[in-house]
PDB file of C-alpha atoms in Angstrom:
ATOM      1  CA  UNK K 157     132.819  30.707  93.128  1.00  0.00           C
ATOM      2  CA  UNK K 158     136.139  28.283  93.531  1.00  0.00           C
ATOM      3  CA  UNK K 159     139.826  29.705  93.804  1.00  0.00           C
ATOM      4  CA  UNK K 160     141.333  29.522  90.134  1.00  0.00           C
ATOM      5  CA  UNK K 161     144.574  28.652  91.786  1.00  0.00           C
ATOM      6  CA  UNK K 162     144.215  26.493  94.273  1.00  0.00           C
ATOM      7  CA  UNK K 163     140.251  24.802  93.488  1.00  0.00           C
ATOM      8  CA  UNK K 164     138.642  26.072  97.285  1.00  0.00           C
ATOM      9  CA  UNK K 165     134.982  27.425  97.187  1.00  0.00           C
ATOM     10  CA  UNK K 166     135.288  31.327  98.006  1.00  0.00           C
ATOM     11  CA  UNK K 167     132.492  33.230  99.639  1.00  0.00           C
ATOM     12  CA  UNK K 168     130.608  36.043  97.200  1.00  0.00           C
ATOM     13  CA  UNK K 169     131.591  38.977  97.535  1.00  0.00           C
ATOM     14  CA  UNK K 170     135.296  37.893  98.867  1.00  0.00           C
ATOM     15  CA  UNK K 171     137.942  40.057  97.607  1.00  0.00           C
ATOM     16  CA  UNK K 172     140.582  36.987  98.750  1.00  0.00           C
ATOM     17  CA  UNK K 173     140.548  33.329  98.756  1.00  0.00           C
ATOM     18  CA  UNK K 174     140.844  32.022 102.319  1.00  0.00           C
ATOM     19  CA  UNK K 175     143.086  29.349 101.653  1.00  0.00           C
ATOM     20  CA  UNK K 176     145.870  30.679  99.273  1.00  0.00           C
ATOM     21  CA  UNK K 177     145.398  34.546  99.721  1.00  0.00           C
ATOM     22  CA  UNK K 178     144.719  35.374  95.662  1.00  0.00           C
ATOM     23  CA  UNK K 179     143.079  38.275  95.042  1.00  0.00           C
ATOM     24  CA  UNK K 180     140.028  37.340  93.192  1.00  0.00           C
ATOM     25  CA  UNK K 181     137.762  40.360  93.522  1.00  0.00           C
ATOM     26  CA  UNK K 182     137.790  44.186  93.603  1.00  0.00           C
ATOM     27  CA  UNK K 183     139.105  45.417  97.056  1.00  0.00           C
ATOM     28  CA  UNK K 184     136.007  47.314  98.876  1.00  0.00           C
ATOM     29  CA  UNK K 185     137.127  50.429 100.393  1.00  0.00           C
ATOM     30  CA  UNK K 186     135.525  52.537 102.282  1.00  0.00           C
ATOM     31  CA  UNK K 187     134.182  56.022 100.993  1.00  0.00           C
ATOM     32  CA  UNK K 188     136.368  58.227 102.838  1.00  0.00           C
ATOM     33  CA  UNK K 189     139.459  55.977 101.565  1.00  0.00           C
ATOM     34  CA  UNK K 190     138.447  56.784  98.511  1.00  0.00           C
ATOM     35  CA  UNK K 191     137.948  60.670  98.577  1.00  0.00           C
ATOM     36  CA  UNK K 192     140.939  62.674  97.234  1.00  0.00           C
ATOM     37  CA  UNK K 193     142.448  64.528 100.047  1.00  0.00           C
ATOM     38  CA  UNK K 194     142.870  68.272  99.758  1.00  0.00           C
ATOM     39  CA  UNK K 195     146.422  69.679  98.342  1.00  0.00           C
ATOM     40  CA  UNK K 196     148.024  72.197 100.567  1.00  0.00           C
ATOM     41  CA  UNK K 197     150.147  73.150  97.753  1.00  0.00           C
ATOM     42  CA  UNK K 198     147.778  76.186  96.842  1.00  0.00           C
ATOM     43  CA  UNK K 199     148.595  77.339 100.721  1.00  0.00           C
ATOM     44  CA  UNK K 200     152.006  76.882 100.488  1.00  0.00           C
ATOM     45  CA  UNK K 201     152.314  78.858  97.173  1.00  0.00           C
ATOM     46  CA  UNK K 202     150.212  81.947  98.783  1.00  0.00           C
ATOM     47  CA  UNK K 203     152.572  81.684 102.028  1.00  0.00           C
ATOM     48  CA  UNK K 204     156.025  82.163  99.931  1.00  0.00           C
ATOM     49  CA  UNK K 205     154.010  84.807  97.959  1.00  0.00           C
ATOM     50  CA  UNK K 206     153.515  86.572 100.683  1.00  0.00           C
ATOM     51  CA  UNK K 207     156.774  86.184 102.552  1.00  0.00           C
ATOM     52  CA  UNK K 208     158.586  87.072  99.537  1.00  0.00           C
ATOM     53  CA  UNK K 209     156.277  90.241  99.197  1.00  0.00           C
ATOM     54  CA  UNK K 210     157.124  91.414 102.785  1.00  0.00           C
ATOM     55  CA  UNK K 211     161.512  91.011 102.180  1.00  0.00           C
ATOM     56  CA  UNK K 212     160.632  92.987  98.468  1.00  0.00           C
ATOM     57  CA  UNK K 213     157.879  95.799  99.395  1.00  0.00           C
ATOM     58  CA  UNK K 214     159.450  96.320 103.357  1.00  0.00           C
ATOM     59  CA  UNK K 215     163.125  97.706 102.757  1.00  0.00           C
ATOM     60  CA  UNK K 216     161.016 100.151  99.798  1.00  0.00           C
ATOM     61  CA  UNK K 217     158.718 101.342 101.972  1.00  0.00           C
ATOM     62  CA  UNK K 218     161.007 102.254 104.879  1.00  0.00           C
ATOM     63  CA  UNK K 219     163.503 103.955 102.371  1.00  0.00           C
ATOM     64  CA  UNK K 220     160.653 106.121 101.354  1.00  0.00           C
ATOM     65  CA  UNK K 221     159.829 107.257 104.768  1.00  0.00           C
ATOM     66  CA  UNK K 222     163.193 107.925 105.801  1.00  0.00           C
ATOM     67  CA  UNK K 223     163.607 110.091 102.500  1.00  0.00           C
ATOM     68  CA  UNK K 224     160.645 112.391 102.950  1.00  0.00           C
ATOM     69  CA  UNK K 225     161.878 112.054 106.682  1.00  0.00           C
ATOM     70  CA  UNK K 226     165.457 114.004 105.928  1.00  0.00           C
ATOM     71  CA  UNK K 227     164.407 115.599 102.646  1.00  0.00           C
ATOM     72  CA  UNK K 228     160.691 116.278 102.767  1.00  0.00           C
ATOM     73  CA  UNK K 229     158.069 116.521 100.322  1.00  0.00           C
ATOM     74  CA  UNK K 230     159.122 119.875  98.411  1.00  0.00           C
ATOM     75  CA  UNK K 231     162.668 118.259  97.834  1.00  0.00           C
ATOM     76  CA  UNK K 232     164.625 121.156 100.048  1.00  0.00           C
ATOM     77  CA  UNK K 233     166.581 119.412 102.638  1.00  0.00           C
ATOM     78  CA  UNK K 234     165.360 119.709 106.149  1.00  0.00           C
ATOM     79  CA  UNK K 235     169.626 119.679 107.296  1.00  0.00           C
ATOM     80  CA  UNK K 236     171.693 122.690 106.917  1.00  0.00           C
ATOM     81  CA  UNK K 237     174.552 123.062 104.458  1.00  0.00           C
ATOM     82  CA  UNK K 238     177.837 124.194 105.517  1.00  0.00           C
ATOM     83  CA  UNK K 239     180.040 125.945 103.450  1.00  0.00           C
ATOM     84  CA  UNK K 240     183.720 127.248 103.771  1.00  0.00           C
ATOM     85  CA  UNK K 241     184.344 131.051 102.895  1.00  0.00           C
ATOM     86  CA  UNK K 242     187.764 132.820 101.505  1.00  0.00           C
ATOM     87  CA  UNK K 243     187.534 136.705 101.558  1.00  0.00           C
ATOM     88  CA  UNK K 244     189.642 139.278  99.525  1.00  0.00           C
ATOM     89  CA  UNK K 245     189.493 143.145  99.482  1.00  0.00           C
ATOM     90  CA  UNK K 246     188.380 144.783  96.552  1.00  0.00           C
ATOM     91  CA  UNK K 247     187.517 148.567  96.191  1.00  0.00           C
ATOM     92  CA  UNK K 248     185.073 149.684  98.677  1.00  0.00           C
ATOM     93  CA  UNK K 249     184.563 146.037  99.577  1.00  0.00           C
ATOM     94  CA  UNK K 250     185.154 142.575 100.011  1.00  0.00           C
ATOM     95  CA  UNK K 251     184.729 139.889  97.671  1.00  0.00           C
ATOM     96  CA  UNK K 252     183.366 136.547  99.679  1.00  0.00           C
ATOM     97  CA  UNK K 253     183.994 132.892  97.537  1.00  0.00           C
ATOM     98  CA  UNK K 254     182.627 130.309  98.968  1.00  0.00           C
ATOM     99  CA  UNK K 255     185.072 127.703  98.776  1.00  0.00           C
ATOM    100  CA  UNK K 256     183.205 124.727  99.460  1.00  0.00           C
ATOM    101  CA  UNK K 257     179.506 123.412 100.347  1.00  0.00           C
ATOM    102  CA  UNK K 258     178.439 120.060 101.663  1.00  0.00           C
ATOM    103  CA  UNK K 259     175.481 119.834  99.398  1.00  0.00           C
ATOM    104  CA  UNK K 260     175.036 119.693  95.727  1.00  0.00           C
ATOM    105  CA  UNK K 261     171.505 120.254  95.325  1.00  0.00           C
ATOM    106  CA  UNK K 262     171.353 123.475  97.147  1.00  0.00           C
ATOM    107  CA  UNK K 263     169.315 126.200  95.056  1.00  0.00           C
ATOM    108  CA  UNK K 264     170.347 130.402  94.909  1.00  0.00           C
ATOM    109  CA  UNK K 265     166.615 130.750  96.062  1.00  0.00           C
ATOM    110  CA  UNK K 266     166.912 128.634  99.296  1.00  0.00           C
ATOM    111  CA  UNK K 267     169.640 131.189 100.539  1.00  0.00           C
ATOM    112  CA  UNK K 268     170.035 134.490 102.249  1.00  0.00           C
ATOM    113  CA  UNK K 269     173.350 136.368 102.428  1.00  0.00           C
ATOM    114  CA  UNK K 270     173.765 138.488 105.374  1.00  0.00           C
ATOM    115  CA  UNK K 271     176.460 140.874 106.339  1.00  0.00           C
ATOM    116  CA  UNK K 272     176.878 142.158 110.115  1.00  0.00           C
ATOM    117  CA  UNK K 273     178.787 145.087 111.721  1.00  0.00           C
ATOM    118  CA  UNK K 274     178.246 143.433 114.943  1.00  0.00           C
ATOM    119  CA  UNK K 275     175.131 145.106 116.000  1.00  0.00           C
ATOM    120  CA  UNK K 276     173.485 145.461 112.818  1.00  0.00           C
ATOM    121  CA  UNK K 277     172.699 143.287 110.304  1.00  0.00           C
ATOM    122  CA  UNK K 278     171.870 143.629 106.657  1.00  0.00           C
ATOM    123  CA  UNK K 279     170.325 140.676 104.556  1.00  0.00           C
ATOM    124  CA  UNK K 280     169.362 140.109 100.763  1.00  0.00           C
ATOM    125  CA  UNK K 281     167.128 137.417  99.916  1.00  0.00           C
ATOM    126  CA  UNK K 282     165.474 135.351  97.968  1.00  0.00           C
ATOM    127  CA  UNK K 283     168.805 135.081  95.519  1.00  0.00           C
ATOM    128  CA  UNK K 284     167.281 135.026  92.358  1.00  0.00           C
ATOM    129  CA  UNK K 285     167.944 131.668  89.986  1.00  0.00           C
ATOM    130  CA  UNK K 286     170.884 132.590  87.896  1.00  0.00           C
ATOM    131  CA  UNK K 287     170.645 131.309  84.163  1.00  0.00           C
ATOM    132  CA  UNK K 288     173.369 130.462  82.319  1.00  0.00           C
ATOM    133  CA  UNK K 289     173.410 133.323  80.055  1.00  0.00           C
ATOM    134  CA  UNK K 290     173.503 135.666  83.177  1.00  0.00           C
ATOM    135  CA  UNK K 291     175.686 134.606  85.514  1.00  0.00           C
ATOM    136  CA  UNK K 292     175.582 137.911  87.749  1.00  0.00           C
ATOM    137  CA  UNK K 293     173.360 139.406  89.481  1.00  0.00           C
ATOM    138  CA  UNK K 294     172.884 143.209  91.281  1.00  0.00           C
ATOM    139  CA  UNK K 295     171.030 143.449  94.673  1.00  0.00           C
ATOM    140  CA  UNK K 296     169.322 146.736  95.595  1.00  0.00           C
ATOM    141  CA  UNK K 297     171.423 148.681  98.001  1.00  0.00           C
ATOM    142  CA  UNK K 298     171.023 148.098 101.971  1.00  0.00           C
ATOM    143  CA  UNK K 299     170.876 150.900 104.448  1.00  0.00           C
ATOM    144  CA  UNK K 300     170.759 148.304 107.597  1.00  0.00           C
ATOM    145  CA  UNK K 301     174.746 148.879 108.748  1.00  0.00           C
ATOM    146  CA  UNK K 302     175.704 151.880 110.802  1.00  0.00           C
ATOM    147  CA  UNK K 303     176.651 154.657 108.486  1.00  0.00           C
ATOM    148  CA  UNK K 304     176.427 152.816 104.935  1.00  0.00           C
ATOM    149  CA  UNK K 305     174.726 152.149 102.137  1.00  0.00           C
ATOM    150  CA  UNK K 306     175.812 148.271 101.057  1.00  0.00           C
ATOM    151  CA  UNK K 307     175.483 146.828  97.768  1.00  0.00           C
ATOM    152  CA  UNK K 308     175.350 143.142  96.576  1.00  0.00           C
ATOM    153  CA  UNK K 309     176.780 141.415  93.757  1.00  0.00           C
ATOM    154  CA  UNK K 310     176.341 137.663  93.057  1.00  0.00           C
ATOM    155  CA  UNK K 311     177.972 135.813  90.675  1.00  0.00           C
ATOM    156  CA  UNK K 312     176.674 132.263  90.138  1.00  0.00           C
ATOM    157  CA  UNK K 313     179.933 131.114  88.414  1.00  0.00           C
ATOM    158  CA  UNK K 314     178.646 127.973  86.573  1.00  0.00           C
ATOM    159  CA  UNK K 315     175.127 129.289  86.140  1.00  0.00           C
ATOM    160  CA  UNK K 316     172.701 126.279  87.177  1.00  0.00           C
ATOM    161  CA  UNK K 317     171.244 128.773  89.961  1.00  0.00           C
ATOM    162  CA  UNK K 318     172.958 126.408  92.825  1.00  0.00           C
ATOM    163  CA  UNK K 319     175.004 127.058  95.253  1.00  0.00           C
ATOM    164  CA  UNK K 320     178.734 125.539  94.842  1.00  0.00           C
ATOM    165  CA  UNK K 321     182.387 126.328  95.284  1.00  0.00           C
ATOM    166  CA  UNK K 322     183.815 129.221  93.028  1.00  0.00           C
ATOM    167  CA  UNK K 323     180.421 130.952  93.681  1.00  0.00           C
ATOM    168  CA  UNK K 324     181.188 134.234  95.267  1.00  0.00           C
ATOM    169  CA  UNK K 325     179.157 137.524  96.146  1.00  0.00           C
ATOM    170  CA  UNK K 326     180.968 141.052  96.749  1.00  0.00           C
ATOM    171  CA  UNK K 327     180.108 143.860  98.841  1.00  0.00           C
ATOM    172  CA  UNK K 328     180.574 146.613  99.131  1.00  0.00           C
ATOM    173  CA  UNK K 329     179.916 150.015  99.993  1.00  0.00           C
ATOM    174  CA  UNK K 330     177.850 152.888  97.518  1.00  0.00           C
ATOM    175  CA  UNK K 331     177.773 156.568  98.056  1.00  0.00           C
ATOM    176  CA  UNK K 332     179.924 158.425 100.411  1.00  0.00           C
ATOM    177  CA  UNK K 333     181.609 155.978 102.153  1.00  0.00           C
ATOM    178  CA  UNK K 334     184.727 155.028 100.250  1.00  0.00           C
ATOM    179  CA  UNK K 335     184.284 151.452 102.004  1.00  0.00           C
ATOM    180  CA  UNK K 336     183.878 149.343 105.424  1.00  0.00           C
ATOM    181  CA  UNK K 337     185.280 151.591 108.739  1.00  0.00           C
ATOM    182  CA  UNK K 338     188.460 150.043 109.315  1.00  0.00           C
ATOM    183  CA  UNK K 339     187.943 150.042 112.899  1.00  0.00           C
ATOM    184  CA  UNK K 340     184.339 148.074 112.908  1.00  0.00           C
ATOM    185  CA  UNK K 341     184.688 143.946 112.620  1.00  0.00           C
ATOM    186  CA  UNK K 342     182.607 142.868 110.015  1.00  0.00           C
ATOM    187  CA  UNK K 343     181.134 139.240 108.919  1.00  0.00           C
ATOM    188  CA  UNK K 344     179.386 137.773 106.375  1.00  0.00           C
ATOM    189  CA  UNK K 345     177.668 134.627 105.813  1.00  0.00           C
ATOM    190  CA  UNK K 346     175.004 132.612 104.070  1.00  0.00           C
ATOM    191  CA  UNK K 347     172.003 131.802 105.522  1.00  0.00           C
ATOM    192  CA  UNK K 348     169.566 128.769 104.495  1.00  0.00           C
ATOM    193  CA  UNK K 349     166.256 129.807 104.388  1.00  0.00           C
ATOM    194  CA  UNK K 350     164.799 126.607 105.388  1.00  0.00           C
ATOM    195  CA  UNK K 351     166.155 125.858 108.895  1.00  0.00           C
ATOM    196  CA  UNK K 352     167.254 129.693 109.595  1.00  0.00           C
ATOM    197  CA  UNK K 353     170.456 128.530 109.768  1.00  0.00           C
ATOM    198  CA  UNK K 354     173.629 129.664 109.335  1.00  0.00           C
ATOM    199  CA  UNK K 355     176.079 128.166 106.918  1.00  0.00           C
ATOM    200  CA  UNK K 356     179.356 127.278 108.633  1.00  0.00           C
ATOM    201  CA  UNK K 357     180.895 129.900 110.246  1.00  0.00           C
ATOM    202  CA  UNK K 358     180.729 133.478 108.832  1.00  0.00           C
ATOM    203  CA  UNK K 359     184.111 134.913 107.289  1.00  0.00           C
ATOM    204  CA  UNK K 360     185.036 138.390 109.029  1.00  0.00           C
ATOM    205  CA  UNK K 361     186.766 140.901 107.679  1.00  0.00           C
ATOM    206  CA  UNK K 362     187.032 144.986 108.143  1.00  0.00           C
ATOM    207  CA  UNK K 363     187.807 148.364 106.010  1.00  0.00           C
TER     208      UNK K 363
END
């Protein structure tokens, strides 16, 4: 075979001519030259999938546990409300109003209301969930206090069986007693059920 360009006899099988360098032939390549080489683009994709995955699914996860953490799984809070009281004298009693309460969410039947004479204590619970048509609600009479016979009233003002501020409760005294001994300190308070916990600070008050 001669060089079309420049007239030289090439070897068979050359892929160049020796004198003039024109590529005449097919370059031979070897097998592994040829071979596609393997994308990594697959492994890329998987490793942003992944990544992106972990920054989505992590922040989720750890809100989750630190919900059931301070809430639990029932939905009562695990942290105990406090509330504010205001107290005015009624007859035979007191009327308690709790003026404010940190939390919304706190049901009627998570509560206890307890009065004390100081050595005694008497306590109504579970305070039943108020509807809206009956806003009030009468508590059987307690014989716990030195010398009376205490009655409960609770009026859920707004009706959706939480507690909240306006909400009040009276007390007060049934039977011969014409109301609390003027000479014994009294205190009431509300008690959450779930820790065993007071409320804020009880309101005190006498006859």
């Amino acid at each position: 075979m001669k060089c079309p360009n420049c007239g030289v006899s090439i070897l068979d099988g050359s892929s160049f001519c020796q004198r003039c360098g024109l590529q005449v032939g097919t370059p031979q390549f070897a097998s592994s030259q040829l071979r596609p080489q393997p994308a990594n683009d697959s492994k890329l994709l998987w490793i942003i999938v992944i990544v992106v995955i972990l920054v989505v699914v992590t922040p989720i996860v750890l809100s989750a546990v630190l919900y059931f953490m301070v809430v639990g799984f029932g939905g009562t809070s695990t942290q105990t409300p406090e509330a504010m009281y205001q107290k005015s004298t009624i007859a035979n009693g007191q009327e308690i109003t709790i003026v404010a309460i940190t939390n919304s969410d706190v049901p009627w039947d998570d509560v206890k209301i307890q009065v004390s004479d100081g050595t005694n204590i008497a306590e109504w619970s579970p305070m039943t969930v108020l509807q809206s048509t009956v806003t009030g609600h009468n508590y059987s009479a307690s014989t716990a206090l030195t010398g009376l016979t205490v009655c409960l009233w609770l009026t859920d003002v707004s009706g959706n069986g939480y507690v909240s501020g306006t909400d009040y409760f009276t007390i007060f005294t049934y039977g011969g007693a014409t109301g609390f001994a003027p000479t014994t300190q009294y205190s009431a308070v509300l008690l959450y059920e779930p820790t065993g916990e007071r409320c804020g600070q009880p309101i005190s008050f006498t006859g």
